[in-house]
GROMACS .gro file of N, CA, C and O in nm:
model
  304
    1VAL      N    1  -2.062   0.056  -0.742
    1VAL     CA    2  -2.073   0.145  -0.653
    1VAL      C    3  -2.062   0.137  -0.538
    1VAL      O    4  -1.932   0.214  -0.459
    2MET      N    5  -2.076   0.046  -0.455
    2MET     CA    6  -2.112   0.038  -0.302
    2MET      C    7  -1.994  -0.058  -0.294
    2MET      O    8  -1.923   0.012  -0.186
    3ARG      N    9  -1.969  -0.137  -0.319
    3ARG     CA   10  -1.846  -0.241  -0.311
    3ARG      C   11  -1.756  -0.159  -0.291
    3ARG      O   12  -1.645  -0.207  -0.199
    4PRO      N   13  -1.709  -0.064  -0.396
    4PRO     CA   14  -1.532  -0.010  -0.349
    4PRO      C   15  -1.551   0.108  -0.245
    4PRO      O   16  -1.488   0.065  -0.152
    5MET      N   17  -1.702   0.154  -0.224
    5MET     CA   18  -1.658   0.217  -0.086
    5MET      C   19  -1.661   0.095   0.072
    5MET      O   20  -1.620   0.185   0.167
    6GLU      N   21  -1.785   0.026   0.016
    6GLU     CA   22  -1.695  -0.097   0.156
    6GLU      C   23  -1.592  -0.105   0.175
    6GLU      O   24  -1.561  -0.140   0.280
    7ASP      N   25  -1.516  -0.134   0.065
    7ASP     CA   26  -1.373  -0.161  -0.003
    7ASP      C   27  -1.286  -0.053   0.124
    7ASP      O   28  -1.244  -0.087   0.219
    8ASP      N   29  -1.309   0.036   0.129
    8ASP     CA   30  -1.245   0.146   0.144
    8ASP      C   31  -1.289   0.126   0.299
    8ASP      O   32  -1.184   0.200   0.375
    9VAL      N   33  -1.386   0.118   0.362
    9VAL     CA   34  -1.431   0.093   0.491
    9VAL      C   35  -1.400  -0.019   0.590
    9VAL      O   36  -1.345   0.031   0.710
   10GLU      N   37  -1.387  -0.111   0.522
   10GLU     CA   38  -1.282  -0.284   0.551
   10GLU      C   39  -1.181  -0.216   0.540
   10GLU      O   40  -1.127  -0.281   0.648
   11HIS      N   41  -1.119  -0.177   0.471
   11HIS     CA   42  -0.950  -0.134   0.495
   11HIS      C   43  -0.931  -0.053   0.591
   11HIS      O   44  -0.803  -0.060   0.674
   12GLN      N   45  -0.984   0.023   0.623
   12GLN     CA   46  -0.985   0.159   0.682
   12GLN      C   47  -0.992   0.097   0.875
   12GLN      O   48  -0.901   0.089   0.968
   13LEU      N   49  -1.079  -0.004   0.833
   13LEU     CA   50  -1.088  -0.086   0.990
   13LEU      C   51  -0.976  -0.166   0.994
   13LEU      O   52  -0.907  -0.150   1.129
   14LEU      N   53  -0.933  -0.212   0.893
   14LEU     CA   54  -0.830  -0.338   0.945
   14LEU      C   55  -0.689  -0.257   0.957
   14LEU      O   56  -0.598  -0.273   1.046
   15ARG      N   57  -0.661  -0.102   0.875
   15ARG     CA   58  -0.576  -0.053   0.951
   15ARG      C   59  -0.559  -0.012   1.059
   15ARG      O   60  -0.482   0.003   1.174
   16GLN      N   61  -0.717   0.048   1.109
   16GLN     CA   62  -0.684   0.091   1.226
   16GLN      C   63  -0.644  -0.026   1.389
   16GLN      O   64  -0.631   0.051   1.472
   17ALA      N   65  -0.743  -0.145   1.331
   17ALA     CA   66  -0.686  -0.235   1.444
   17ALA      C   67  -0.526  -0.276   1.433
   17ALA      O   68  -0.519  -0.295   1.507
   18LEU      N   69  -0.466  -0.275   1.338
   18LEU     CA   70  -0.336  -0.284   1.317
   18LEU      C   71  -0.267  -0.235   1.417
   18LEU      O   72  -0.162  -0.238   1.417
   19GLU      N   73  -0.324  -0.077   1.375
   19GLU     CA   74  -0.251   0.022   1.460
   19GLU      C   75  -0.245  -0.002   1.582
   19GLU      O   76  -0.168   0.043   1.717
   20ARG      N   77  -0.342  -0.066   1.661
   20ARG     CA   78  -0.401  -0.084   1.789
   20ARG      C   79  -0.320  -0.200   1.838
   20ARG      O   80  -0.290  -0.229   1.975
   21LEU      N   81  -0.228  -0.339   1.789
   21LEU     CA   82  -0.180  -0.407   1.795
   21LEU      C   83   0.012  -0.402   1.857
   21LEU      O   84  -0.004  -0.281   1.822
   22PRO      N   85  -0.017  -0.441   1.957
   22PRO     CA   86   0.177  -0.403   1.982
   22PRO      C   87   0.274  -0.435   1.870
   22PRO      O   88   0.218  -0.482   1.784
   23GLN      N   89   0.368  -0.368   1.866
   23GLN     CA   90   0.457  -0.373   1.752
   23GLN      C   91   0.504  -0.483   1.746
   23GLN      O   92   0.494  -0.522   1.596
   24ARG      N   93   0.517  -0.575   1.812
   24ARG     CA   94   0.587  -0.725   1.822
   24ARG      C   95   0.458  -0.787   1.714
   24ARG      O   96   0.441  -0.843   1.583
   25GLU      N   97   0.326  -0.746   1.766
   25GLU     CA   98   0.171  -0.873   1.673
   25GLU      C   99   0.186  -0.754   1.514
   25GLU      O  100   0.190  -0.854   1.408
   26ARG      N  101   0.173  -0.651   1.538
   26ARG     CA  102   0.252  -0.643   1.411
   26ARG      C  103   0.247  -0.649   1.304
   26ARG      O  104   0.256  -0.623   1.206
   27GLN      N  105   0.432  -0.670   1.340
   27GLN     CA  106   0.539  -0.711   1.270
   27GLN      C  107   0.449  -0.828   1.206
   27GLN      O  108   0.513  -0.888   1.143
   28ILE      N  109   0.451  -0.941   1.306
   28ILE     CA  110   0.412  -1.042   1.289
   28ILE      C  111   0.302  -1.074   1.132
   28ILE      O  112   0.291  -1.116   1.065
   29VAL      N  113   0.176  -0.977   1.208
   29VAL     CA  114   0.067  -0.967   1.067
   29VAL      C  115   0.119  -0.850   0.948
   29VAL      O  116   0.098  -0.963   0.850
   30GLU      N  117   0.219  -0.828   0.937
   30GLU     CA  118   0.224  -0.767   0.844
   30GLU      C  119   0.355  -0.837   0.739
   30GLU      O  120   0.304  -0.853   0.641
   31MET      N  121   0.459  -0.935   0.779
   31MET     CA  122   0.516  -1.004   0.740
   31MET      C  123   0.446  -1.115   0.674
   31MET      O  124   0.435  -1.179   0.587
   32ARG      N  125   0.373  -1.216   0.775
   32ARG     CA  126   0.238  -1.311   0.716
   32ARG      C  127   0.172  -1.274   0.573
   32ARG      O  128   0.169  -1.320   0.507
   33PHE      N  129   0.119  -1.155   0.591
   33PHE     CA  130   0.015  -1.124   0.484
   33PHE      C  131   0.100  -1.039   0.385
   33PHE      O  132  -0.041  -0.962   0.298
   34GLY      N  133   0.210  -0.980   0.407
   34GLY     CA  134   0.263  -0.893   0.307
   34GLY      C  135   0.189  -0.785   0.333
   34GLY      O  136   0.188  -0.660   0.190
   35LEU      N  137   0.166  -0.735   0.417
   35LEU     CA  138   0.136  -0.580   0.404
   35LEU      C  139   0.240  -0.447   0.378
   35LEU      O  140   0.150  -0.367   0.380
   36VAL      N  141   0.348  -0.498   0.397
   36VAL     CA  142   0.453  -0.360   0.410
   36VAL      C  143   0.478  -0.341   0.226
   36VAL      O  144   0.484  -0.257   0.134
   37ASN      N  145   0.520  -0.492   0.203
   37ASN     CA  146   0.620  -0.484   0.081
   37ASN      C  147   0.509  -0.599  -0.006
   37ASN      O  148   0.607  -0.608  -0.138
   38GLY      N  149   0.423  -0.640  -0.027
   38GLY     CA  150   0.348  -0.688  -0.077
   38GLY      C  151   0.359  -0.876  -0.071
   38GLY      O  152   0.286  -0.935  -0.185
   39GLU      N  153   0.469  -0.900  -0.005
   39GLU     CA  154   0.541  -1.039  -0.060
   39GLU      C  155   0.445  -1.139   0.126
   39GLU      O  156   0.571  -1.113   0.240
   40GLU      N  157   0.380  -1.234   0.124
   40GLU     CA  158   0.372  -1.262   0.190
   40GLU      C  159   0.434  -1.424   0.248
   40GLU      O  160   0.533  -1.460   0.192
   41MET      N  161   0.473  -1.429   0.411
   41MET     CA  162   0.572  -1.495   0.436
   41MET      C  163   0.497  -1.607   0.509
   41MET      O  164   0.416  -1.588   0.557
   42THR      N  165   0.572  -1.726   0.476
   42THR     CA  166   0.495  -1.799   0.562
   42THR      C  167   0.512  -1.794   0.735
   42THR      O  168   0.606  -1.740   0.805
   43GLN      N  169   0.449  -1.888   0.770
   43GLN     CA  170   0.476  -1.894   0.966
   43GLN      C  171   0.672  -1.934   0.963
   43GLN      O  172   0.717  -1.873   1.075
   44LYS      N  173   0.721  -2.056   0.907
   44LYS     CA  174   0.861  -2.033   0.938
   44LYS      C  175   0.964  -1.983   0.895
   44LYS      O  176   1.048  -1.958   0.977
   45GLU      N  177   0.897  -1.902   0.786
   45GLU     CA  178   0.994  -1.756   0.756
   45GLU      C  179   0.950  -1.643   0.871
   45GLU      O  180   1.092  -1.610   0.863
   46VAL      N  181   0.841  -1.630   0.909
   46VAL     CA  182   0.817  -1.502   1.048
   46VAL      C  183   0.917  -1.583   1.116
   46VAL      O  184   0.985  -1.461   1.193
   47ALA      N  185   0.917  -1.678   1.182
   47ALA     CA  186   0.952  -1.786   1.289
   47ALA      C  187   1.116  -1.732   1.287
   47ALA      O  188   1.167  -1.696   1.388
   48ASP      N  189   1.204  -1.802   1.209
   48ASP     CA  190   1.307  -1.746   1.128
   48ASP      C  191   1.363  -1.566   1.149
   48ASP      O  192   1.464  -1.569   1.280
   49GLU      N  193   1.265  -1.520   1.143
   49GLU     CA  194   1.319  -1.372   1.095
   49GLU      C  195   1.302  -1.324   1.251
   49GLU      O  196   1.392  -1.235   1.271
   50ILE      N  197   1.206  -1.357   1.328
   50ILE     CA  198   1.206  -1.290   1.464
   50ILE      C  199   1.287  -1.392   1.538
   50ILE      O  200   1.314  -1.277   1.652
   51GLY      N  201   1.263  -1.489   1.501
   51GLY     CA  202   1.392  -1.534   1.637
   51GLY      C  203   1.301  -1.637   1.714
   51GLY      O  204   1.362  -1.653   1.831
   52ILE      N  205   1.163  -1.692   1.652
   52ILE     CA  206   1.097  -1.768   1.771
   52ILE      C  207   1.040  -1.873   1.712
   52ILE      O  208   1.072  -1.935   1.542
   53SER      N  209   0.969  -1.947   1.750
   53SER     CA  210   0.916  -2.138   1.688
   53SER      C  211   0.800  -2.092   1.588
   53SER      O  212   0.694  -2.012   1.658
   54GLN      N  213   0.782  -2.226   1.496
   54GLN     CA  214   0.709  -2.154   1.448
   54GLN      C  215   0.595  -2.153   1.488
   54GLN      O  216   0.456  -2.126   1.490
   55SER      N  217   0.609  -2.287   1.575
   55SER     CA  218   0.459  -2.302   1.642
   55SER      C  219   0.409  -2.208   1.748
   55SER      O  220   0.319  -2.176   1.733
   56TYR      N  221   0.484  -2.116   1.792
   56TYR     CA  222   0.453  -2.040   1.875
   56TYR      C  223   0.421  -1.855   1.768
   56TYR      O  224   0.290  -1.829   1.815
   57ILE      N  225   0.445  -1.876   1.669
   57ILE     CA  226   0.393  -1.774   1.588
   57ILE      C  227   0.266  -1.830   1.492
   57ILE      O  228   0.170  -1.794   1.557
   58SER      N  229   0.229  -1.981   1.504
   58SER     CA  230   0.094  -1.992   1.525
   58SER      C  231   0.024  -1.964   1.605
   58SER      O  232  -0.097  -1.958   1.570
   59ARG      N  233   0.095  -1.969   1.749
   59ARG     CA  234  -0.028  -1.980   1.846
   59ARG      C  235  -0.109  -1.802   1.854
   59ARG      O  236  -0.188  -1.764   1.865
   60LEU      N  237   0.029  -1.721   1.816
   60LEU     CA  238   0.012  -1.585   1.798
   60LEU      C  239  -0.046  -1.557   1.688
   60LEU      O  240  -0.181  -1.460   1.708
   61GLU      N  241  -0.031  -1.593   1.594
   61GLU     CA  242  -0.145  -1.553   1.482
   61GLU      C  243  -0.309  -1.583   1.492
   61GLU      O  244  -0.351  -1.497   1.454
   62LYS      N  245  -0.324  -1.719   1.605
   62LYS     CA  246  -0.449  -1.742   1.614
   62LYS      C  247  -0.538  -1.645   1.716
   62LYS      O  248  -0.632  -1.555   1.725
   63LYS      N  249  -0.430  -1.584   1.787
   63LYS     CA  250  -0.487  -1.485   1.910
   63LYS      C  251  -0.506  -1.320   1.840
   63LYS      O  252  -0.555  -1.307   1.902
   64ILE      N  253  -0.374  -1.306   1.757
   64ILE     CA  254  -0.419  -1.178   1.716
   64ILE      C  255  -0.511  -1.181   1.589
   64ILE      O  256  -0.582  -1.043   1.610
   65ILE      N  257  -0.510  -1.252   1.568
   65ILE     CA  258  -0.698  -1.261   1.445
   65ILE      C  259  -0.819  -1.223   1.518
   65ILE      O  260  -0.865  -1.165   1.500
   66SER      N  261  -0.788  -1.301   1.628
   66SER     CA  262  -0.902  -1.292   1.710
   66SER      C  263  -0.930  -1.176   1.723
   66SER      O  264  -1.041  -1.108   1.787
   67ARG      N  265  -0.794  -1.117   1.829
   67ARG     CA  266  -0.819  -0.929   1.901
   67ARG      C  267  -0.839  -0.922   1.794
   67ARG      O  268  -0.918  -0.769   1.772
   68MET      N  269  -0.805  -0.883   1.636
   68MET     CA  270  -0.820  -0.806   1.561
   68MET      C  271  -0.961  -0.838   1.524
   68MET      O  272  -1.001  -0.675   1.495
   69GLN      N  273  -1.053  -0.925   1.504
   69GLN     CA  274  -1.173  -0.905   1.498
   69GLN      C  275  -1.283  -0.854   1.607
   69GLN      O  276  -1.328  -0.777   1.542
   70LYS      N  277  -1.253  -0.876   1.686
   70LYS     CA  278  -1.288  -0.782   1.857
   70LYS      C  279  -1.270  -0.686   1.792
   70LYS      O  280  -1.383  -0.558   1.806
   71GLU      N  281  -1.168  -0.546   1.762
   71GLU     CA  282  -1.142  -0.467   1.776
   71GLU      C  283  -1.215  -0.441   1.606
   71GLU      O  284  -1.280  -0.299   1.632
   72ILE      N  285  -1.245  -0.504   1.507
   72ILE     CA  286  -1.302  -0.446   1.388
   72ILE      C  287  -1.451  -0.459   1.473
   72ILE      O  288  -1.537  -0.336   1.410
   73LYS      N  289  -1.497  -0.568   1.538
   73LYS     CA  290  -1.649  -0.501   1.546
   73LYS      C  291  -1.649  -0.419   1.593
   73LYS      O  292  -1.783  -0.354   1.645
   74LYS      N  293  -1.530  -0.338   1.735
   74LYS     CA  294  -1.523  -0.254   1.795
   74LYS      C  295  -1.577  -0.106   1.779
   74LYS      O  296  -1.655  -0.064   1.745
   75LEU      N  297  -1.507  -0.091   1.624
   75LEU     CA  298  -1.470  -0.023   1.567
   75LEU      C  299  -1.576   0.051   1.442
   75LEU      O  300  -1.599   0.127   1.427
   76GLY      N  301  -1.618  -0.111   1.397
   76GLY     CA  302  -1.757  -0.109   1.244
   76GLY      C  303  -1.876  -0.066   1.346
   76GLY      O  304  -1.945   0.002   1.312
   0.00000   0.00000   0.00000
């Protein structure tokens, strides 16, 4: 019984953290992890779609995830 409730809380925190990201960073996370259409994309696919290098996507992804972790800790 508790696990589904915990999952709901975690999903809510994740959504709130995503909403606080700048549009471009949110788009990268959504594309990488399939949050919009359920299809995950590789860093290269995201980079090609946005028009930046794969290494830059990699650096941004690390920064975004770190920022989201901090945001979730604040919210939780």
